[in-house]
Amino acid sequence: MITDLRPYPAMKDSGVPWLGEVPEHWRVLPNRTVFTEVNERGRAEADMLSVTIMRGVIRQQVLLEDSSKKDGSNRDKSAYKLVRPGDIAYNKMRAWQGALGVSEYEGIVSPAYVVQRPREGAAPRYVHYLLRTPGFAKEAERWSYGITSDMWSLRPEHFKMIYSCLPPESEQTAIVRFLDHADRRIRRYIRAKQKLIKLLKEQKQAIIHRAVTRGLDPNVRLKPSGVEWLGDVPEHWEVAALRHRYSQVLGKMLDAKRITGESLLPYLRNTDVQWGRINVDRLPQMDIAPAEYERYTVRPGDLLVCEGGEVGRAAIWVGTLPLCGFQKALHRLRPFNPDRDTPRFLYFTLRAAAISNAFSDGHVSTIAHLTGDKLRSHLFPFPPAEEQASIAQWLDAALEKIDGANECTARQINLLREYRTRLIADVVAGKLDVREAATRLPDEVEEAEAIGEVGDEGDADEMRSGGDSEAGEEAEV
């Protein structure tokens, strides 16, 4: 169906750079003739709405459930603006990033937001698709003003100056019907790919856990480990506190007041250490004197473990930089006897421990800080040296295949999203004629999950919600 689409038979120059050529029978109008700004005051008990970059206008409650954000709106909502179904609401300071859309709900938004109502002849869903295209986002950026990008604001008087293209009403209906259908199909594909990624993640976790707690021999004799998250382990393995096998050093505390600049070295922070990888781009620097190198620098093979944040997260330093320090938020682990213990095996054991909530503290899923005492006291399994090495090598090979499948699936999701964005932009701006294709579409029952699928587009990271001042909008909810 989509591959059969053709351009319109007759086109004209719109005279508007962001629109380019449009079908000959379409109108090109300034937004002041397409929308009416409305400033109705809402009721305090009305639903709070959020204007997001990824999903447009949604109920604030959905945002709160999908992320760790909190409701930061004022208790006094007497000045909040009413939004009716079909109205367009946009965040003045984030319109150029795509924080706008048509509302399906009646509710209220911050008085710092703008509410526009499509006039007769402009279908709300059509203008929703049009205003959420990358082309319109660039045009909104052009008309946004401010000292810096985080202060750019698309004011109503400038929104009115932007031109939009408007097909006949029957054609708008056909376009919306086609795009809704295509969007549902693409989202189904994305959800299927996301489920595969979730399964791959679960498979990866299971493989790691089994390998570091049972080994590679399925017929090995087992014994109770005495550690809840470990369960039974092979009889010939030792279960010991980390202090008996590895040295542990916490990094250097940063003291900005005492930086002299005489012996500056790049240093690693908690955020630089992710599972299995270490960032070395644009590292900050601090004074580490040559006499402190042995204690506060890393060498190839050192295992770095996060003390806070996602406690226990770890990676092995491979010597990317000739000399590099590490901050107090990181533990450095080195085996007392490298011929007996393999850091790569301990790395995988830490992953299994984290998966099993071994670093939890009573009623919470993780502890705030993994102190040196706590880390040294943790019990871990220690197979013989050769077995540690063989398990680590086997896991590297097994996980490489899973990671490859995961990366391939993630690329497919990105391609689907890019295709969806391009398709919507081409159809809504008249580059592809969907009138005939829309008549052949089956009647479908709209799936609730297809409109707001969880995790489809990373909303938790990029959602923006209704604040009470322009400067505070993005941090609100």
mmCIF file of C-alpha atoms in Angstrom, residues 43 47 53 217 243 285 379 381 472:
data_model
loop_
_atom_site.group_PDB
_atom_site.id
_atom_site.type_symbol
_atom_site.label_atom_id
_atom_site.label_comp_id
_atom_site.label_asym_id
_atom_site.label_seq_id
_atom_site.Cartn_x
_atom_site.Cartn_y
_atom_site.Cartn_z
ATOM 1 C CA ARG A 43 -11.216 24.565 36.716
ATOM 2 C CA ASP A 47 -7.000 17.049 34.734
ATOM 3 C CA ILE A 53 8.303 16.215 22.854
ATOM 4 C CA ASP A 217 29.585 -28.310 33.448
ATOM 5 C CA ARG A 243 38.721 -8.935 51.108
ATOM 6 C CA GLN A 285 41.252 16.867 35.695
ATOM 7 C CA LEU A 379 30.667 -13.054 49.593
ATOM 8 C CA PRO A 381 32.097 -17.471 44.327
ATOM 9 C CA GLY A 472 11.083 26.543 34.717
#
